[in-house]
C-alpha cells in the first residue's frame, strides 16, 4: 500500500513539475514572473493589501517618514487581515537611518505573565488546558509599544494622523479580499462550534465570517485606535484599555495583568549579519529565528550555487541539507537571551560553517544533530521614503486568529505567542514568568559596502527562514530581479528540528509547482521525502534601492501590491 501511495505521490508531483509555474508571455524575464518590479524615486511601499500600500503612500506624500507610513499601514492590516496580525500581537523591525547611515533593530515582543509560574502552568496543562491557544497562551502584546518606540525615534507626523485612515475604514467597512476570505474559511467550523461571543461579535457577520467581497466593519477597533492616537502608549498599556484587557483575560482563566501591560517595554537591539558573496545580510538576534538564515547562508557560501541551475536537484539538495543543519542549532540554542547563553559568535563563524558544511553528502540526504554542546501567521511590510530611510517590519498574532480571546469592546484578538514556549525543564525555551517566548517572525535587510540594498521579509511561520535564504540566493546566486526573486517556485522542509526540539529522521520536503520531473526524481533517489501541499510557502514583500531609484516587489501568492511615487 505504501508503495502504491508513493507512486501516486510521484506521479502527482511529476505532473506539477512538467506543467510548471508559468505566468503569461513577457518580452523579458523568467517564465514564472507574474509582473514587473515597480520603480519610483520618491517613495515606495510594499504590503500584502492594496489599501495598506495606498495608505503608506499617502503618508509619504504628506511628508511622513518611512516609519510613519509603516505604522499607518500596519494599523490598517490589523483591520483588514485580523487573523494574521493586530494590536494584540508582537512586532519586530529593522530600520535604515539615512541620517545616521546605519541600521537599527527593534524587538517589540512581549513577555509571559509575571504571576504565572512554571509549576502553575504545568499543573494547568496536566489538568487538560492548552497553552498553545486560549487564555493560557496569551503573552503581553508588544505591537503598540513597538509603534511608539519607532515613532519616537523616526516619526514625523502625529500618531493620531497615522491611526486616522484605519479609524475611518473600520467604521465605514472594507471589502474582504480573496486571501483573507480563504483564510477565514479554514477556521469557520472550529469557531462556529466554540462558545466565544466576544470574538464572534467582532469578526462574524450574519453568524459567520464574511466572504470575499463582503464588508467587514470594526467600530470597536476604531475607538481603540483613537485612544492610542490621542494618548500614545499609556492609552493602551494603562487606563481603561489595559484594565479591560486584564479583567477579561482573568475572567477567561488567563494570567495577564495590568502590571504586565504597564511594565512592558520594547528593546532596541543591534542587528546581526554575515557576508554572503559580498553582500551583508542582516537579521535580528534571538528570541527570534533569524540567526538560522545567517547560518544557512554561511554553509551555502562554500558551494558554487550559481553553477547549479535554479531548480536543479543539486540546488535543492544543498539548500535542504543546510536548512536541516541550521535548524538543529535553532532547536537547542535559540530563545530569550536573558534566560540562557546563546553562542552567537561561534554559531555565525565561518569556521563553524565549514565544519557543518563538511557533513553534507552531495549524493545523499542526511540526518544531523546540533554542532555545539548545550549550555505562524504574520504580516510583513516594507517602506522607503524620499530621504532614503527604509523600514523592514513584521508583525503577528502567532497562529491564525491568535488566542481567539477578544476583550469586550476593544475590537482585536490577543496573540497566542506563549505557544512558543516548551514544558521541558532545562530547554532554553522552557516557560518562565516574565520571559519572551521563541518567535518565528523575522524582518531582514541586505546592505552592500555599507549602503542599503534590499529591505525584505517573507511571512509564514517556519517558512520564513528558508524563504529568506531562497530570496537571497535568487537575487545573488541566480541573478533574478526583485519580483522574480519572490515569484520563483519555493521549497519548504519540515519535520526534523524546530523551536520545540529535534525529531529523528529526514523530515519532509514540500515543493511548489514549477520544479521539473528530473529534479523531483533525483531528490527522491537521494533519499528526500517529497510531498505536495498548498498555502504553506509564505508571503514576500521587498524594496531595493539602486542608483537613487526604488524597486518594489510584492507577493504574487497574496492580495497585496508594491506602489511608489
Short mmCIF file of N, CA, C and O in Angstrom, two decimals, residues 160-282:
data_model
loop_
_atom_site.label_atom_id
_atom_site.label_comp_id
_atom_site.label_asym_id
_atom_site.label_seq_id
_atom_site.Cartn_x
_atom_site.Cartn_y
_atom_site.Cartn_z
N UNK A 160 -1.89 60.31 15.97
CA UNK A 160 -3.32 60.25 15.63
C UNK A 160 -3.55 60.35 14.13
O UNK A 160 -4.51 59.79 13.60
N UNK A 161 -2.66 61.06 13.42
CA UNK A 161 -2.76 61.11 11.96
C UNK A 161 -2.52 59.72 11.37
O UNK A 161 -3.15 59.34 10.37
N UNK A 162 -1.61 58.97 11.95
CA UNK A 162 -1.29 57.65 11.43
C UNK A 162 -2.41 56.65 11.68
O UNK A 162 -2.59 55.70 10.92
N UNK A 163 -3.17 56.85 12.76
CA UNK A 163 -4.30 55.97 13.06
C UNK A 163 -5.54 56.33 12.25
O UNK A 163 -6.43 55.49 12.04
N UNK A 164 -5.62 57.58 11.78
CA UNK A 164 -6.86 58.10 11.19
C UNK A 164 -7.39 57.29 10.01
O UNK A 164 -8.59 57.04 9.93
N UNK A 165 -6.56 56.86 9.03
CA UNK A 165 -7.12 56.11 7.91
C UNK A 165 -7.82 54.82 8.35
O UNK A 165 -8.92 54.51 7.87
N UNK A 166 -7.22 54.09 9.27
CA UNK A 166 -7.83 52.84 9.72
C UNK A 166 -9.08 53.10 10.55
O UNK A 166 -10.06 52.35 10.47
N UNK A 167 -9.06 54.16 11.35
CA UNK A 167 -10.27 54.52 12.11
C UNK A 167 -11.44 54.74 11.16
O UNK A 167 -12.55 54.24 11.37
N UNK A 168 -11.19 55.46 10.08
CA UNK A 168 -12.24 55.74 9.09
C UNK A 168 -12.71 54.46 8.41
O UNK A 168 -13.91 54.20 8.30
N UNK A 169 -11.77 53.64 7.96
CA UNK A 169 -12.13 52.39 7.29
C UNK A 169 -12.84 51.42 8.24
O UNK A 169 -13.76 50.69 7.84
N UNK A 170 -12.44 51.41 9.51
CA UNK A 170 -13.05 50.48 10.46
C UNK A 170 -14.52 50.81 10.68
O UNK A 170 -15.34 49.90 10.87
N UNK A 171 -14.86 52.08 10.63
CA UNK A 171 -16.27 52.47 10.80
C UNK A 171 -17.07 52.29 9.52
O UNK A 171 -18.22 51.82 9.55
N UNK A 172 -16.48 52.63 8.39
CA UNK A 172 -17.19 52.54 7.11
C UNK A 172 -17.23 51.12 6.58
O UNK A 172 -18.18 50.72 5.88
N UNK A 173 -16.18 50.35 6.88
CA UNK A 173 -16.09 48.97 6.40
C UNK A 173 -15.23 48.85 5.16
O UNK A 173 -15.06 49.82 4.40
N UNK A 174 -14.68 47.65 4.96
CA UNK A 174 -13.87 47.36 3.78
C UNK A 174 -14.30 46.02 3.20
O UNK A 174 -14.73 45.12 3.94
N UNK A 175 -14.18 45.83 1.88
CA UNK A 175 -14.47 44.51 1.30
C UNK A 175 -13.39 43.51 1.68
O UNK A 175 -12.20 43.82 1.65
N UNK A 176 -13.79 42.31 2.03
CA UNK A 176 -12.85 41.25 2.37
C UNK A 176 -12.18 40.74 1.10
O UNK A 176 -12.84 40.46 0.10
N UNK A 177 -10.86 40.64 1.11
CA UNK A 177 -10.11 40.19 -0.06
C UNK A 177 -10.11 38.67 -0.16
O UNK A 177 -10.48 37.96 0.77
N UNK A 178 -9.66 38.19 -1.29
CA UNK A 178 -9.70 36.75 -1.58
C UNK A 178 -8.89 35.95 -0.58
O UNK A 178 -9.36 34.94 -0.03
N UNK A 179 -7.64 36.35 -0.34
CA UNK A 179 -6.77 35.59 0.55
C UNK A 179 -7.30 35.56 1.97
O UNK A 179 -7.27 34.52 2.64
N UNK A 180 -7.83 36.69 2.45
CA UNK A 180 -8.38 36.76 3.80
C UNK A 180 -9.62 35.88 3.91
O UNK A 180 -9.81 35.16 4.90
N UNK A 181 -10.48 35.92 2.89
CA UNK A 181 -11.68 35.08 2.90
C UNK A 181 -11.32 33.60 2.94
O UNK A 181 -11.94 32.81 3.66
N UNK A 182 -10.31 33.21 2.17
CA UNK A 182 -9.87 31.82 2.17
C UNK A 182 -9.36 31.42 3.55
O UNK A 182 -9.62 30.30 4.03
N UNK A 183 -8.62 32.32 4.18
CA UNK A 183 -8.06 32.02 5.50
C UNK A 183 -9.18 31.89 6.53
O UNK A 183 -9.17 30.98 7.36
N UNK A 184 -10.13 32.82 6.50
CA UNK A 184 -11.28 32.73 7.40
C UNK A 184 -11.97 31.38 7.27
O UNK A 184 -12.37 30.76 8.26
N UNK A 185 -12.14 30.95 6.03
CA UNK A 185 -12.90 29.73 5.77
C UNK A 185 -12.26 28.50 6.42
O UNK A 185 -12.95 27.57 6.83
N UNK A 186 -10.94 28.49 6.53
CA UNK A 186 -10.27 27.34 7.15
C UNK A 186 -10.57 27.22 8.63
O UNK A 186 -10.43 26.13 9.22
N UNK A 187 -10.99 28.33 9.27
CA UNK A 187 -11.28 28.31 10.70
C UNK A 187 -12.78 28.35 11.01
O UNK A 187 -13.18 28.36 12.17
N UNK A 188 -13.60 28.39 9.97
CA UNK A 188 -15.04 28.59 10.14
C UNK A 188 -15.67 27.57 11.09
O UNK A 188 -16.36 27.92 12.05
N UNK A 189 -15.42 26.31 10.83
CA UNK A 189 -16.08 25.26 11.60
C UNK A 189 -15.69 25.29 13.07
O UNK A 189 -16.55 25.20 13.96
N UNK A 190 -14.40 25.43 13.35
CA UNK A 190 -13.96 25.40 14.75
C UNK A 190 -14.48 26.60 15.53
O UNK A 190 -14.85 26.47 16.71
N UNK A 191 -14.53 27.78 14.89
CA UNK A 191 -15.04 28.96 15.58
C UNK A 191 -16.55 28.85 15.78
O UNK A 191 -17.08 29.24 16.83
N UNK A 192 -17.25 28.33 14.80
CA UNK A 192 -18.70 28.16 14.92
C UNK A 192 -19.04 27.31 16.13
O UNK A 192 -20.02 27.58 16.84
N UNK A 193 -18.26 26.28 16.38
CA UNK A 193 -18.54 25.35 17.47
C UNK A 193 -18.16 25.91 18.83
O UNK A 193 -18.58 25.39 19.87
N UNK A 194 -17.34 26.96 18.85
CA UNK A 194 -16.83 27.48 20.12
C UNK A 194 -17.85 28.39 20.79
O UNK A 194 -18.70 29.00 20.14
N UNK A 195 -17.74 28.49 22.10
CA UNK A 195 -18.55 29.42 22.88
C UNK A 195 -17.71 30.67 23.10
O UNK A 195 -17.02 30.80 24.11
N UNK A 196 -17.74 31.58 22.13
CA UNK A 196 -16.85 32.74 22.15
C UNK A 196 -17.59 33.96 21.62
O UNK A 196 -17.32 34.46 20.52
N UNK A 197 -18.56 34.47 22.38
CA UNK A 197 -19.40 35.56 21.87
C UNK A 197 -18.66 36.85 21.55
O UNK A 197 -19.01 37.56 20.60
N UNK A 198 -17.63 37.20 22.34
CA UNK A 198 -16.92 38.46 22.08
C UNK A 198 -16.15 38.38 20.76
O UNK A 198 -16.05 39.37 20.03
N UNK A 199 -15.60 37.21 20.45
CA UNK A 199 -14.90 37.02 19.17
C UNK A 199 -15.89 37.13 18.02
O UNK A 199 -15.66 37.84 17.03
N UNK A 200 -17.01 36.42 18.14
CA UNK A 200 -17.99 36.40 17.06
C UNK A 200 -18.61 37.79 16.85
O UNK A 200 -18.93 38.17 15.72
N UNK A 201 -18.77 38.55 17.92
CA UNK A 201 -19.34 39.90 17.81
C UNK A 201 -18.48 40.79 16.92
O UNK A 201 -18.98 41.60 16.13
N UNK A 202 -17.16 40.63 17.02
CA UNK A 202 -16.24 41.47 16.25
C UNK A 202 -16.07 40.97 14.82
O UNK A 202 -16.10 41.76 13.86
N UNK A 203 -15.92 39.67 14.63
CA UNK A 203 -15.47 39.16 13.33
C UNK A 203 -16.54 38.44 12.50
O UNK A 203 -16.31 38.15 11.34
N UNK A 204 -17.70 38.17 13.08
CA UNK A 204 -18.75 37.47 12.35
C UNK A 204 -19.77 38.46 11.77
O UNK A 204 -20.05 39.50 12.37
N UNK A 205 -20.32 38.11 10.63
CA UNK A 205 -21.43 38.82 10.02
C UNK A 205 -22.51 37.79 9.70
O UNK A 205 -22.23 36.80 9.01
N UNK A 206 -23.71 38.00 10.21
CA UNK A 206 -24.80 37.04 10.00
C UNK A 206 -24.41 35.64 10.44
O UNK A 206 -24.67 34.64 9.76
N UNK A 207 -23.72 35.56 11.58
CA UNK A 207 -23.40 34.27 12.16
C UNK A 207 -22.24 33.53 11.53
O UNK A 207 -22.08 32.32 11.77
N UNK A 208 -21.39 34.21 10.77
CA UNK A 208 -20.26 33.56 10.11
C UNK A 208 -19.22 34.61 9.76
O UNK A 208 -19.48 35.82 9.83
N UNK A 209 -18.03 34.13 9.37
CA UNK A 209 -17.03 35.05 8.84
C UNK A 209 -17.53 35.64 7.52
O UNK A 209 -18.17 34.94 6.72
N UNK A 210 -17.23 36.90 7.24
CA UNK A 210 -17.61 37.45 5.94
C UNK A 210 -16.80 36.81 4.81
O UNK A 210 -15.64 36.44 5.00
N UNK A 211 -17.43 36.67 3.65
CA UNK A 211 -16.77 36.09 2.50
C UNK A 211 -16.16 37.14 1.59
O UNK A 211 -16.25 38.35 1.85
N UNK A 212 -15.54 36.69 0.55
CA UNK A 212 -14.89 37.59 -0.42
C UNK A 212 -15.88 38.63 -0.93
O UNK A 212 -16.99 38.30 -1.36
N UNK A 213 -15.49 39.90 -0.85
CA UNK A 213 -16.31 40.99 -1.34
C UNK A 213 -17.34 41.49 -0.35
O UNK A 213 -17.93 42.56 -0.56
N UNK A 214 -17.56 40.77 0.74
CA UNK A 214 -18.48 41.24 1.77
C UNK A 214 -17.77 42.26 2.67
O UNK A 214 -16.54 42.27 2.77
N UNK A 215 -18.55 43.10 3.32
CA UNK A 215 -17.99 44.23 4.05
C UNK A 215 -17.70 43.85 5.50
O UNK A 215 -18.55 43.31 6.20
N UNK A 216 -16.48 44.15 5.90
CA UNK A 216 -16.04 43.92 7.27
C UNK A 216 -15.89 45.28 7.97
O UNK A 216 -15.15 46.14 7.52
N UNK A 217 -16.63 45.46 9.07
CA UNK A 217 -16.52 46.67 9.88
C UNK A 217 -16.01 46.29 11.26
O UNK A 217 -16.17 45.16 11.71
N UNK A 218 -15.41 47.28 11.95
CA UNK A 218 -14.94 47.04 13.30
C UNK A 218 -14.92 48.36 14.08
O UNK A 218 -13.85 48.93 14.33
N UNK A 219 -16.09 48.86 14.47
CA UNK A 219 -16.13 50.14 15.19
C UNK A 219 -15.44 50.09 16.54
O UNK A 219 -14.93 51.13 17.01
N UNK A 220 -15.40 48.92 17.19
CA UNK A 220 -14.68 48.83 18.47
C UNK A 220 -13.18 49.08 18.27
O UNK A 220 -12.55 49.77 19.08
N UNK A 221 -12.61 48.52 17.20
CA UNK A 221 -11.20 48.77 16.92
C UNK A 221 -10.97 50.25 16.62
O UNK A 221 -9.95 50.82 17.03
N UNK A 222 -11.91 50.89 15.91
CA UNK A 222 -11.78 52.33 15.62
C UNK A 222 -11.63 53.13 16.91
O UNK A 222 -10.78 54.02 17.02
N UNK A 223 -12.45 52.80 17.91
CA UNK A 223 -12.39 53.52 19.19
C UNK A 223 -11.05 53.29 19.90
O UNK A 223 -10.47 54.22 20.46
N UNK A 224 -10.57 52.05 19.85
CA UNK A 224 -9.29 51.74 20.50
C UNK A 224 -8.14 52.48 19.82
O UNK A 224 -7.25 53.04 20.50
N UNK A 225 -8.14 52.51 18.49
CA UNK A 225 -7.07 53.22 17.77
C UNK A 225 -7.14 54.73 18.02
O UNK A 225 -6.09 55.40 18.07
N UNK A 226 -8.33 55.27 18.18
CA UNK A 226 -8.44 56.70 18.51
C UNK A 226 -7.80 56.99 19.87
O UNK A 226 -7.13 58.02 20.04
N UNK A 227 -7.99 56.10 20.82
CA UNK A 227 -7.37 56.27 22.14
C UNK A 227 -5.85 56.23 22.02
O UNK A 227 -5.14 57.06 22.60
N UNK A 228 -5.34 55.27 21.24
CA UNK A 228 -3.88 55.18 21.03
C UNK A 228 -3.36 56.43 20.35
O UNK A 228 -2.30 56.97 20.72
N UNK A 229 -4.10 56.94 19.36
CA UNK A 229 -3.69 58.15 18.65
C UNK A 229 -3.61 59.36 19.58
O UNK A 229 -2.71 60.20 19.44
N UNK A 230 -4.54 59.47 20.52
CA UNK A 230 -4.57 60.61 21.44
C UNK A 230 -3.56 60.47 22.57
O UNK A 230 -2.88 61.42 22.95
N UNK A 231 -3.47 59.25 23.14
CA UNK A 231 -2.76 59.08 24.40
C UNK A 231 -1.44 58.30 24.27
O UNK A 231 -0.73 58.15 25.26
N UNK A 232 -1.13 57.81 23.08
CA UNK A 232 0.12 57.08 22.91
C UNK A 232 0.11 55.76 23.65
O UNK A 232 -0.93 55.12 23.80
N UNK A 233 1.29 55.36 24.16
CA UNK A 233 1.39 54.04 24.80
C UNK A 233 0.51 53.93 26.04
O UNK A 233 -0.04 52.86 26.34
N UNK A 234 0.35 55.02 26.80
CA UNK A 234 -0.47 54.95 28.00
C UNK A 234 -1.93 54.67 27.67
O UNK A 234 -2.66 54.11 28.50
N UNK A 235 -2.34 55.04 26.46
CA UNK A 235 -3.71 54.76 26.06
C UNK A 235 -3.98 53.28 25.88
O UNK A 235 -5.14 52.85 25.90
N UNK A 236 -2.92 52.49 25.72
CA UNK A 236 -3.08 51.05 25.56
C UNK A 236 -2.61 50.28 26.79
O UNK A 236 -3.27 49.34 27.22
N UNK A 237 -1.47 50.67 27.37
CA UNK A 237 -0.85 49.88 28.43
C UNK A 237 -1.25 50.34 29.83
O UNK A 237 -0.86 49.72 30.83
N UNK A 238 -2.00 51.42 29.92
CA UNK A 238 -2.53 51.89 31.19
C UNK A 238 -3.98 52.33 30.98
O UNK A 238 -4.45 52.40 29.86
N UNK A 239 -4.67 52.62 32.03
CA UNK A 239 -6.02 53.16 31.89
C UNK A 239 -7.06 52.13 31.51
O UNK A 239 -6.91 50.92 31.77
N UNK A 240 -8.12 52.61 30.85
CA UNK A 240 -9.30 51.78 30.60
C UNK A 240 -9.02 50.59 29.70
O UNK A 240 -9.54 49.48 29.91
N UNK A 241 -8.22 50.79 28.65
CA UNK A 241 -7.94 49.69 27.72
C UNK A 241 -7.19 48.58 28.44
O UNK A 241 -7.54 47.39 28.33
N UNK A 242 -6.16 48.94 29.20
CA UNK A 242 -5.39 47.93 29.94
C UNK A 242 -6.25 47.20 30.95
O UNK A 242 -6.15 45.97 31.10
N UNK A 243 -7.11 47.94 31.64
CA UNK A 243 -7.99 47.30 32.62
C UNK A 243 -8.95 46.33 31.96
O UNK A 243 -9.20 45.23 32.47
N UNK A 244 -9.48 46.73 30.81
CA UNK A 244 -10.41 45.85 30.09
C UNK A 244 -9.71 44.57 29.66
O UNK A 244 -10.26 43.47 29.79
N UNK A 245 -8.49 44.70 29.12
CA UNK A 245 -7.73 43.52 28.69
C UNK A 245 -7.49 42.58 29.88
O UNK A 245 -7.79 41.38 29.82
N UNK A 246 -6.94 43.13 30.97
CA UNK A 246 -6.58 42.30 32.12
C UNK A 246 -7.80 41.65 32.75
O UNK A 246 -7.78 40.46 33.10
N UNK A 247 -8.87 42.41 32.91
CA UNK A 247 -10.07 41.87 33.54
C UNK A 247 -10.69 40.76 32.69
O UNK A 247 -11.15 39.74 33.22
N UNK A 248 -10.70 40.95 31.38
CA UNK A 248 -11.31 39.94 30.51
C UNK A 248 -10.46 38.67 30.48
O UNK A 248 -10.99 37.56 30.53
N UNK A 249 -9.14 38.83 30.39
CA UNK A 249 -8.27 37.65 30.38
C UNK A 249 -8.43 36.87 31.69
O UNK A 249 -8.52 35.63 31.68
N UNK A 250 -8.49 37.57 32.81
CA UNK A 250 -8.68 36.89 34.10
C UNK A 250 -10.00 36.13 34.13
O UNK A 250 -10.07 34.99 34.59
N UNK A 251 -11.06 36.76 33.61
CA UNK A 251 -12.38 36.12 33.59
C UNK A 251 -12.38 34.85 32.74
O UNK A 251 -13.17 33.94 32.99
N UNK A 252 -11.49 34.81 31.74
CA UNK A 252 -11.40 33.64 30.87
C UNK A 252 -10.44 32.58 31.41
O UNK A 252 -10.23 31.55 30.77
N UNK A 253 -9.83 32.85 32.56
CA UNK A 253 -8.92 31.88 33.15
C UNK A 253 -7.46 32.10 32.79
O UNK A 253 -6.63 31.20 32.97
N UNK A 254 -7.14 33.29 32.31
CA UNK A 254 -5.76 33.63 31.97
C UNK A 254 -5.08 34.41 33.08
O UNK A 254 -5.67 34.69 34.13
N UNK A 255 -3.81 34.80 32.85
CA UNK A 255 -3.00 35.37 33.92
C UNK A 255 -2.39 36.74 33.58
O UNK A 255 -1.68 37.31 34.41
N UNK A 256 -2.61 37.27 32.40
CA UNK A 256 -2.06 38.57 32.04
C UNK A 256 -2.70 39.65 32.91
O UNK A 256 -3.94 39.71 33.04
N UNK A 257 -1.88 40.54 33.49
CA UNK A 257 -2.38 41.55 34.42
C UNK A 257 -2.11 42.97 33.93
O UNK A 257 -1.35 43.18 32.98
N UNK A 258 -2.72 43.92 34.62
CA UNK A 258 -2.45 45.34 34.32
C UNK A 258 -0.98 45.67 34.55
O UNK A 258 -0.41 46.50 33.84
N UNK A 259 -0.38 45.02 35.52
CA UNK A 259 1.05 45.26 35.79
C UNK A 259 1.91 44.76 34.64
O UNK A 259 2.91 45.40 34.27
N UNK A 260 1.56 43.60 34.08
CA UNK A 260 2.30 43.09 32.91
C UNK A 260 2.25 44.09 31.78
O UNK A 260 3.27 44.35 31.11
N UNK A 261 1.08 44.66 31.54
CA UNK A 261 0.92 45.64 30.46
C UNK A 261 1.70 46.92 30.75
O UNK A 261 2.44 47.43 29.89
N UNK A 262 1.56 47.44 31.96
CA UNK A 262 2.22 48.70 32.32
C UNK A 262 3.74 48.58 32.28
O UNK A 262 4.44 49.53 31.91
N UNK A 263 4.25 47.39 32.62
CA UNK A 263 5.70 47.20 32.71
C UNK A 263 6.34 46.79 31.38
O UNK A 263 7.57 46.66 31.30
N UNK A 264 5.54 46.57 30.36
CA UNK A 264 6.09 46.13 29.07
C UNK A 264 6.98 47.20 28.46
O UNK A 264 6.65 48.39 28.50
N UNK A 265 8.08 46.79 27.87
CA UNK A 265 8.95 47.72 27.16
C UNK A 265 9.61 47.00 25.97
O UNK A 265 10.11 45.88 26.12
N UNK A 266 9.66 47.64 24.81
CA UNK A 266 10.43 47.08 23.69
C UNK A 266 11.92 47.31 23.91
O UNK A 266 12.31 48.09 24.78
N UNK A 267 12.74 46.62 23.14
CA UNK A 267 14.19 46.70 23.30
C UNK A 267 14.83 47.02 21.96
O UNK A 267 14.59 46.33 20.97
N UNK A 268 15.66 48.06 21.94
CA UNK A 268 16.48 48.33 20.75
C UNK A 268 17.67 47.37 20.78
O UNK A 268 18.38 47.27 21.79
N UNK A 269 17.89 46.67 19.69
CA UNK A 269 18.96 45.66 19.62
C UNK A 269 19.83 45.93 18.40
O UNK A 269 19.42 46.62 17.46
N UNK A 270 21.03 45.39 18.44
CA UNK A 270 21.93 45.51 17.30
C UNK A 270 21.63 44.38 16.30
O UNK A 270 21.72 43.21 16.64
N UNK A 271 21.26 44.72 15.06
CA UNK A 271 21.10 43.67 14.05
C UNK A 271 22.42 42.91 13.86
O UNK A 271 23.50 43.45 14.09
N UNK A 272 22.30 41.66 13.44
CA UNK A 272 23.45 40.77 13.27
C UNK A 272 23.56 40.39 11.80
O UNK A 272 22.54 40.22 11.12
N UNK A 273 24.79 40.25 11.29
CA UNK A 273 24.94 39.98 9.86
C UNK A 273 26.04 38.97 9.59
O UNK A 273 26.93 38.74 10.43
N UNK A 274 25.97 38.36 8.41
CA UNK A 274 27.10 37.65 7.81
C UNK A 274 27.24 38.18 6.38
O UNK A 274 26.28 38.71 5.80
N UNK A 275 28.43 38.05 5.85
CA UNK A 275 28.65 38.46 4.47
C UNK A 275 28.47 37.25 3.56
O UNK A 275 29.09 36.20 3.77
N UNK A 276 27.60 37.42 2.56
CA UNK A 276 27.34 36.35 1.60
C UNK A 276 27.71 36.84 0.22
O UNK A 276 27.01 37.66 -0.37
N UNK A 277 28.87 36.41 -0.26
CA UNK A 277 29.37 36.74 -1.59
C UNK A 277 29.38 38.26 -1.85
O UNK A 277 28.99 38.75 -2.90
N UNK A 278 29.85 39.01 -0.83
CA UNK A 278 30.00 40.45 -0.97
C UNK A 278 28.82 41.27 -0.50
O UNK A 278 28.88 42.51 -0.49
N UNK A 279 27.75 40.62 -0.08
CA UNK A 279 26.55 41.31 0.43
C UNK A 279 26.40 40.99 1.92
O UNK A 279 26.52 39.83 2.32
N UNK A 280 26.12 42.00 2.73
CA UNK A 280 25.86 41.78 4.15
C UNK A 280 24.37 41.56 4.36
O UNK A 280 23.55 42.45 4.06
N UNK A 281 24.01 40.39 4.86
CA UNK A 281 22.62 40.04 5.12
C UNK A 281 22.38 40.18 6.62
O UNK A 281 23.11 39.60 7.43
N UNK A 282 21.33 40.95 6.98
CA UNK A 282 21.09 41.32 8.38
C UNK A 282 19.81 40.69 8.90
O UNK A 282 18.79 40.68 8.22
#
